[in-house]
Amino acid sequence: MRLAENAWNAEVILHEIKAMGYTGGRSMLRYYIQPKRKMRPGKKTVRFETQPGYPLQHDWDEVEVGVAGERCRVNFAVNTLGYSRRLHVFAAPRQDAEHTYESLVRAFRYFDGSVKTVLVDNQKAAVLKNHNGNVVFNAGFLMLAEHYGFTPRACKPQRARTKGKVERMVKYLKENFFIRYRRFDSFAHVNQLLEQWLDDVADKRELRQFRETPEARFTQEREHLQPLPHTDFDTSYFDIRHVA
C-alpha cells in the first residue's frame, strides 16, 4: 500500500488505484486512510492569516528523480501567496542566487503582479547574516526587491516554521506532484509538467478552512498585487557575480 511509502495524499492514491480497477469513491478511500493518519507523527502549527497582496513565502527543497535517463537531484523553489495559497514552483539544477531570483521573477510573472513583502529562509542567496533580528540581506536580493517593490523579510534562525504556508506546499509537492511524476526528459520538461499540474491540480484543491480553492481566493487577491515593472529583473548577472 502507498501509505507504507509515506504517500498519504488521497487524490494521488485515488488516481493510481482507479487505474488498477478501483471502482469506489473518494469518500470511501478517505474513510480508509483517516484512522491511519495517526501513524504519521507531526507538529501542530498556529496559522496566521494575512491580508491579500502582502506576504509571499519562498522556500527551496529537493528530490531525487529520473532526468534524461539518469538519477538526478532536482531542486525546486516554491513561492506561495499567503492569502490565496496560490503557488508557483520552479525546478532548477541548483539553489544558487541566479535560480533563487529566477524563481521569484517567474512567480511574479505567473501571478501577473508582485507582493508587498517576501519572506525567505536564511539561504545565502537572500540573507548574509541574521543575528537577533539584525538581518543583512544579500545585495542582489535587495536589488531584486527594489526592482519589484517588495520589502524583504527573513525568518528567525531555526524558526523555518514561521513560513508554515510554504513549508506545507513543499510537502504537498513531494506527496502529490513528485509521486505522480518520477521521470522527466529534462529540467524544461519538469517545469512544463509543473505548470500543467499547477493549473489542473494545485489551483483547484479545496482549502478546507475556507471551503474555497486557491484559484477562487486569487480572484480577491489579484487586485491587491502590485503592477509589474516594464522589464524582468536580469538574473543572468548573478550567474557570475553572486554577492556573498
mmCIF file of C-alpha atoms in Angstrom:
data_model
loop_
_atom_site.group_PDB
_atom_site.id
_atom_site.type_symbol
_atom_site.label_atom_id
_atom_site.label_comp_id
_atom_site.label_asym_id
_atom_site.label_seq_id
_atom_site.Cartn_x
_atom_site.Cartn_y
_atom_site.Cartn_z
ATOM 1 C CA MET A 1 0.000 0.000 0.000
ATOM 2 C CA ARG A 2 1.211 3.520 -0.792
ATOM 3 C CA LEU A 3 0.857 4.501 2.889
ATOM 4 C CA ALA A 4 3.861 2.312 3.645
ATOM 5 C CA GLU A 5 5.825 4.507 1.219
ATOM 6 C CA ASN A 6 4.682 7.630 3.096
ATOM 7 C CA ALA A 7 2.301 8.615 0.294
ATOM 8 C CA TRP A 8 -0.740 9.952 2.156
ATOM 9 C CA ASN A 9 -2.377 12.186 -0.433
ATOM 10 C CA ALA A 10 -5.827 10.729 -1.144
ATOM 11 C CA GLU A 11 -6.046 12.298 -4.610
ATOM 12 C CA VAL A 12 -2.787 10.684 -5.729
ATOM 13 C CA ILE A 13 -3.749 7.295 -4.308
ATOM 14 C CA LEU A 14 -7.214 7.514 -5.882
ATOM 15 C CA HIS A 15 -5.687 8.347 -9.266
ATOM 16 C CA GLU A 16 -3.394 5.318 -9.070
ATOM 17 C CA ILE A 17 -5.828 2.718 -7.747
ATOM 18 C CA LYS A 18 -8.506 3.710 -10.269
ATOM 19 C CA ALA A 19 -6.010 2.759 -12.959
ATOM 20 C CA MET A 20 -5.754 -0.610 -11.182
ATOM 21 C CA GLY A 21 -9.517 -1.152 -11.304
ATOM 22 C CA TYR A 22 -10.768 0.508 -8.111
ATOM 23 C CA THR A 23 -14.438 1.464 -8.530
ATOM 24 C CA GLY A 24 -15.093 3.095 -5.165
ATOM 25 C CA GLY A 25 -15.284 6.793 -4.455
ATOM 26 C CA ARG A 26 -13.120 9.430 -2.832
ATOM 27 C CA SER A 27 -15.079 9.358 0.446
ATOM 28 C CA MET A 28 -14.573 5.624 0.904
ATOM 29 C CA LEU A 29 -10.837 5.992 0.343
ATOM 30 C CA ARG A 30 -10.567 8.856 2.844
ATOM 31 C CA TYR A 31 -12.570 6.800 5.346
ATOM 32 C CA TYR A 32 -9.928 4.095 4.992
ATOM 33 C CA ILE A 33 -6.956 6.466 5.281
ATOM 34 C CA GLN A 34 -8.178 8.726 8.096
ATOM 35 C CA PRO A 35 -7.703 6.395 11.117
ATOM 36 C CA LYS A 36 -4.212 5.541 9.887
ATOM 37 C CA ARG A 37 -3.009 9.157 9.835
ATOM 38 C CA LYS A 38 -2.004 8.871 13.488
ATOM 39 C CA MET A 39 0.802 6.631 12.226
ATOM 40 C CA ARG A 40 2.386 9.745 10.734
ATOM 41 C CA PRO A 41 3.780 11.992 13.501
ATOM 42 C CA GLY A 42 3.583 15.732 13.082
ATOM 43 C CA LYS A 43 3.702 19.034 14.943
ATOM 44 C CA LYS A 44 0.791 21.407 15.308
ATOM 45 C CA THR A 45 1.349 24.893 13.986
ATOM 46 C CA VAL A 46 -0.656 28.012 14.736
ATOM 47 C CA ARG A 47 -1.796 29.557 11.470
ATOM 48 C CA PHE A 48 -1.718 33.303 10.984
ATOM 49 C CA GLU A 49 -3.915 34.719 8.256
ATOM 50 C CA THR A 50 -2.659 37.718 6.310
ATOM 51 C CA GLN A 51 -4.058 40.429 4.092
ATOM 52 C CA PRO A 52 -4.228 39.881 0.325
ATOM 53 C CA GLY A 53 -1.220 41.050 -1.645
ATOM 54 C CA TYR A 54 1.158 41.208 1.297
ATOM 55 C CA PRO A 55 3.279 38.176 2.026
ATOM 56 C CA LEU A 56 4.772 35.734 -0.399
ATOM 57 C CA GLN A 57 6.637 32.891 1.285
ATOM 58 C CA HIS A 58 9.648 31.411 -0.510
ATOM 59 C CA ASP A 59 11.448 28.133 0.108
ATOM 60 C CA TRP A 60 13.659 25.551 -1.597
ATOM 61 C CA ASP A 61 13.721 21.783 -1.324
ATOM 62 C CA GLU A 62 14.955 18.863 -3.397
ATOM 63 C CA VAL A 63 14.017 15.383 -4.586
ATOM 64 C CA GLU A 64 15.805 12.623 -6.454
ATOM 65 C CA VAL A 65 14.076 11.606 -9.673
ATOM 66 C CA GLY A 66 14.981 10.442 -13.156
ATOM 67 C CA VAL A 67 16.018 13.147 -15.637
ATOM 68 C CA ALA A 68 17.100 12.171 -19.170
ATOM 69 C CA GLY A 69 17.539 8.570 -18.073
ATOM 70 C CA GLU A 70 19.809 9.409 -15.121
ATOM 71 C CA ARG A 71 19.140 9.549 -11.390
ATOM 72 C CA CYS A 72 19.247 13.257 -10.648
ATOM 73 C CA ARG A 73 18.708 15.710 -7.800
ATOM 74 C CA VAL A 74 16.042 18.231 -8.746
ATOM 75 C CA ASN A 75 15.903 21.399 -6.673
ATOM 76 C CA PHE A 76 12.581 23.194 -6.646
ATOM 77 C CA ALA A 77 11.640 26.654 -5.396
ATOM 78 C CA VAL A 78 8.116 27.126 -4.064
ATOM 79 C CA ASN A 79 6.612 30.617 -3.897
ATOM 80 C CA THR A 80 3.267 30.782 -2.106
ATOM 81 C CA LEU A 81 0.886 33.725 -1.765
ATOM 82 C CA GLY A 82 -0.121 34.000 1.883
ATOM 83 C CA TYR A 83 -3.746 34.978 1.376
ATOM 84 C CA SER A 84 -4.953 32.840 -1.520
ATOM 85 C CA ARG A 85 -2.445 29.977 -1.052
ATOM 86 C CA ARG A 86 -1.852 30.084 -4.801
ATOM 87 C CA LEU A 87 1.656 28.916 -5.572
ATOM 88 C CA HIS A 88 4.266 28.770 -8.276
ATOM 89 C CA VAL A 89 7.034 26.177 -8.499
ATOM 90 C CA PHE A 90 10.307 26.359 -10.415
ATOM 91 C CA ALA A 91 12.673 23.401 -10.835
ATOM 92 C CA ALA A 92 16.395 24.041 -11.256
ATOM 93 C CA PRO A 93 19.730 22.219 -11.024
ATOM 94 C CA ARG A 94 20.998 24.431 -8.170
ATOM 95 C CA GLN A 95 19.735 26.529 -5.264
ATOM 96 C CA ASP A 96 22.030 29.445 -6.050
ATOM 97 C CA ALA A 97 21.346 33.174 -6.305
ATOM 98 C CA GLU A 98 20.617 33.102 -10.027
ATOM 99 C CA HIS A 99 17.940 30.420 -9.705
ATOM 100 C CA THR A 100 16.517 31.863 -6.479
ATOM 101 C CA TYR A 101 15.928 35.206 -8.173
ATOM 102 C CA GLU A 102 14.707 33.491 -11.350
ATOM 103 C CA SER A 103 12.111 31.580 -9.317
ATOM 104 C CA LEU A 104 10.708 34.838 -7.953
ATOM 105 C CA VAL A 105 10.757 36.536 -11.355
ATOM 106 C CA ARG A 106 8.804 33.621 -12.812
ATOM 107 C CA ALA A 107 6.385 33.600 -9.872
ATOM 108 C CA PHE A 108 5.601 37.308 -10.229
ATOM 109 C CA ARG A 109 5.108 36.835 -13.953
ATOM 110 C CA TYR A 110 2.825 33.849 -13.276
ATOM 111 C CA PHE A 111 0.737 35.846 -10.783
ATOM 112 C CA ASP A 112 0.878 38.908 -13.065
ATOM 113 C CA GLY A 113 1.894 41.084 -10.140
ATOM 114 C CA SER A 114 4.278 41.354 -7.204
ATOM 115 C CA VAL A 115 3.619 41.474 -3.476
ATOM 116 C CA LYS A 116 4.468 43.909 -0.712
ATOM 117 C CA THR A 117 6.622 41.530 1.355
ATOM 118 C CA VAL A 118 8.638 38.389 0.614
ATOM 119 C CA LEU A 119 9.525 36.066 3.493
ATOM 120 C CA VAL A 120 12.583 33.871 2.985
ATOM 121 C CA ASP A 121 14.641 31.401 4.957
ATOM 122 C CA ASN A 122 18.270 32.235 5.648
ATOM 123 C CA GLN A 123 19.794 30.940 2.401
ATOM 124 C CA LYS A 124 22.868 32.903 1.283
ATOM 125 C CA ALA A 125 21.183 33.936 -1.956
ATOM 126 C CA ALA A 126 18.958 36.178 0.173
ATOM 127 C CA VAL A 127 20.445 36.550 3.668
ATOM 128 C CA LEU A 128 24.107 37.001 4.593
ATOM 129 C CA LYS A 129 23.611 37.390 8.341
ATOM 130 C CA ASN A 130 20.683 37.131 10.739
ATOM 131 C CA HIS A 131 21.528 37.686 14.397
ATOM 132 C CA ASN A 132 18.921 38.632 16.999
ATOM 133 C CA GLY A 133 16.715 40.203 14.371
ATOM 134 C CA ASN A 134 19.542 42.173 12.756
ATOM 135 C CA VAL A 135 19.408 40.981 9.165
ATOM 136 C CA VAL A 136 21.983 41.682 6.474
ATOM 137 C CA PHE A 137 20.464 40.865 3.106
ATOM 138 C CA ASN A 138 22.381 39.823 0.027
ATOM 139 C CA ALA A 139 22.928 42.875 -2.193
ATOM 140 C CA GLY A 140 21.491 41.040 -5.181
ATOM 141 C CA PHE A 141 18.334 40.183 -3.267
ATOM 142 C CA LEU A 142 17.942 43.834 -2.283
ATOM 143 C CA MET A 143 18.248 44.808 -5.947
ATOM 144 C CA LEU A 144 15.530 42.291 -6.792
ATOM 145 C CA ALA A 145 13.341 43.708 -4.005
ATOM 146 C CA GLU A 146 13.814 47.251 -5.274
ATOM 147 C CA HIS A 147 13.017 46.201 -8.838
ATOM 148 C CA TYR A 148 9.675 44.657 -7.818
ATOM 149 C CA GLY A 149 8.878 46.989 -4.934
ATOM 150 C CA PHE A 150 8.681 44.451 -2.120
ATOM 151 C CA THR A 151 10.106 44.526 1.398
ATOM 152 C CA PRO A 152 12.352 41.525 2.145
ATOM 153 C CA ARG A 153 11.882 39.683 5.419
ATOM 154 C CA ALA A 154 13.817 36.759 6.879
ATOM 155 C CA CYS A 155 12.742 34.016 9.268
ATOM 156 C CA LYS A 156 14.417 33.861 12.639
ATOM 157 C CA PRO A 157 17.231 31.283 12.627
ATOM 158 C CA GLN A 158 15.971 27.799 13.495
ATOM 159 C CA ARG A 159 12.403 29.046 13.038
ATOM 160 C CA ALA A 160 11.628 27.968 9.483
ATOM 161 C CA ARG A 161 8.081 27.113 10.621
ATOM 162 C CA THR A 162 7.455 30.875 10.630
ATOM 163 C CA LYS A 163 6.720 30.377 6.947
ATOM 164 C CA GLY A 164 4.412 27.443 7.515
ATOM 165 C CA LYS A 165 2.288 28.034 4.420
ATOM 166 C CA VAL A 166 5.157 27.437 2.019
ATOM 167 C CA GLU A 167 6.510 24.592 4.174
ATOM 168 C CA ARG A 168 3.172 22.833 3.734
ATOM 169 C CA MET A 169 3.315 23.437 -0.005
ATOM 170 C CA VAL A 170 6.794 21.880 -0.176
ATOM 171 C CA LYS A 171 5.342 18.803 1.491
ATOM 172 C CA TYR A 172 2.349 18.916 -0.862
ATOM 173 C CA LEU A 173 4.698 18.942 -3.874
ATOM 174 C CA LYS A 174 6.568 15.912 -2.616
ATOM 175 C CA GLU A 175 3.429 13.958 -1.788
ATOM 176 C CA ASN A 176 1.493 14.876 -4.916
ATOM 177 C CA PHE A 177 3.429 16.075 -7.966
ATOM 178 C CA PHE A 178 6.600 14.070 -7.311
ATOM 179 C CA ILE A 179 4.549 10.962 -6.575
ATOM 180 C CA ARG A 180 2.614 11.330 -9.830
ATOM 181 C CA TYR A 181 5.741 12.064 -11.874
ATOM 182 C CA ARG A 182 9.101 10.387 -11.294
ATOM 183 C CA ARG A 183 10.793 10.523 -14.713
ATOM 184 C CA PHE A 184 11.460 13.548 -16.897
ATOM 185 C CA ASP A 185 13.207 14.265 -20.175
ATOM 186 C CA SER A 186 14.879 17.466 -18.951
ATOM 187 C CA PHE A 187 14.532 20.317 -16.453
ATOM 188 C CA ALA A 188 12.413 22.092 -19.060
ATOM 189 C CA HIS A 189 10.127 19.050 -19.038
ATOM 190 C CA VAL A 190 9.882 19.188 -15.221
ATOM 191 C CA ASN A 191 8.819 22.834 -15.395
ATOM 192 C CA GLN A 192 6.374 22.142 -18.216
ATOM 193 C CA LEU A 193 4.642 19.445 -16.165
ATOM 194 C CA LEU A 194 4.729 21.657 -13.074
ATOM 195 C CA GLU A 195 2.888 24.443 -14.920
ATOM 196 C CA GLN A 196 0.266 21.939 -16.059
ATOM 197 C CA TRP A 197 -0.059 20.486 -12.549
ATOM 198 C CA LEU A 198 -0.428 23.964 -11.030
ATOM 199 C CA ASP A 199 -3.332 24.732 -13.365
ATOM 200 C CA ASP A 200 -5.040 21.338 -13.224
ATOM 201 C CA VAL A 201 -4.464 20.267 -9.618
ATOM 202 C CA ALA A 202 -2.901 22.762 -7.203
ATOM 203 C CA ASP A 203 -5.092 25.733 -8.143
ATOM 204 C CA LYS A 204 -8.223 23.627 -7.799
ATOM 205 C CA ARG A 205 -7.555 21.882 -4.487
ATOM 206 C CA GLU A 206 -10.046 22.670 -1.732
ATOM 207 C CA LEU A 207 -8.759 24.715 1.195
ATOM 208 C CA ARG A 208 -10.800 23.150 3.967
ATOM 209 C CA GLN A 209 -10.537 26.088 6.369
ATOM 210 C CA PHE A 210 -12.060 28.396 3.744
ATOM 211 C CA ARG A 211 -14.092 25.936 1.646
ATOM 212 C CA GLU A 212 -12.619 27.643 -1.385
ATOM 213 C CA THR A 213 -9.900 26.890 -3.896
ATOM 214 C CA PRO A 214 -6.707 28.945 -4.312
ATOM 215 C CA GLU A 215 -7.998 29.824 -7.765
ATOM 216 C CA ALA A 216 -11.167 31.328 -6.277
ATOM 217 C CA ARG A 217 -9.343 33.184 -3.494
ATOM 218 C CA PHE A 218 -6.858 34.571 -6.002
ATOM 219 C CA THR A 219 -9.673 36.463 -7.720
ATOM 220 C CA GLN A 220 -9.875 38.503 -4.493
ATOM 221 C CA GLU A 221 -6.116 38.807 -4.101
ATOM 222 C CA ARG A 222 -5.276 39.744 -7.694
ATOM 223 C CA GLU A 223 -6.437 43.351 -7.342
ATOM 224 C CA HIS A 224 -4.116 43.846 -4.355
ATOM 225 C CA LEU A 225 -0.954 42.808 -6.195
ATOM 226 C CA GLN A 226 1.490 45.480 -7.309
ATOM 227 C CA PRO A 227 1.892 46.043 -11.058
ATOM 228 C CA LEU A 228 4.976 44.522 -12.622
ATOM 229 C CA PRO A 229 7.813 46.710 -13.919
ATOM 230 C CA HIS A 230 8.198 47.027 -17.679
ATOM 231 C CA THR A 231 11.151 44.615 -17.746
ATOM 232 C CA ASP A 232 12.054 41.462 -15.823
ATOM 233 C CA PHE A 233 14.903 41.560 -13.330
ATOM 234 C CA ASP A 234 18.097 40.371 -15.043
ATOM 235 C CA THR A 235 19.044 37.229 -13.128
ATOM 236 C CA SER A 236 21.835 36.280 -15.551
ATOM 237 C CA TYR A 237 24.046 38.915 -13.906
ATOM 238 C CA PHE A 238 24.232 36.763 -10.799
ATOM 239 C CA ASP A 239 25.451 33.730 -12.699
ATOM 240 C CA ILE A 240 28.959 35.199 -12.464
ATOM 241 C CA ARG A 241 28.591 37.958 -9.847
ATOM 242 C CA HIS A 242 26.986 36.403 -6.793
ATOM 243 C CA VAL A 243 27.422 38.873 -3.940
ATOM 244 C CA ALA A 244 28.471 36.949 -0.841
#
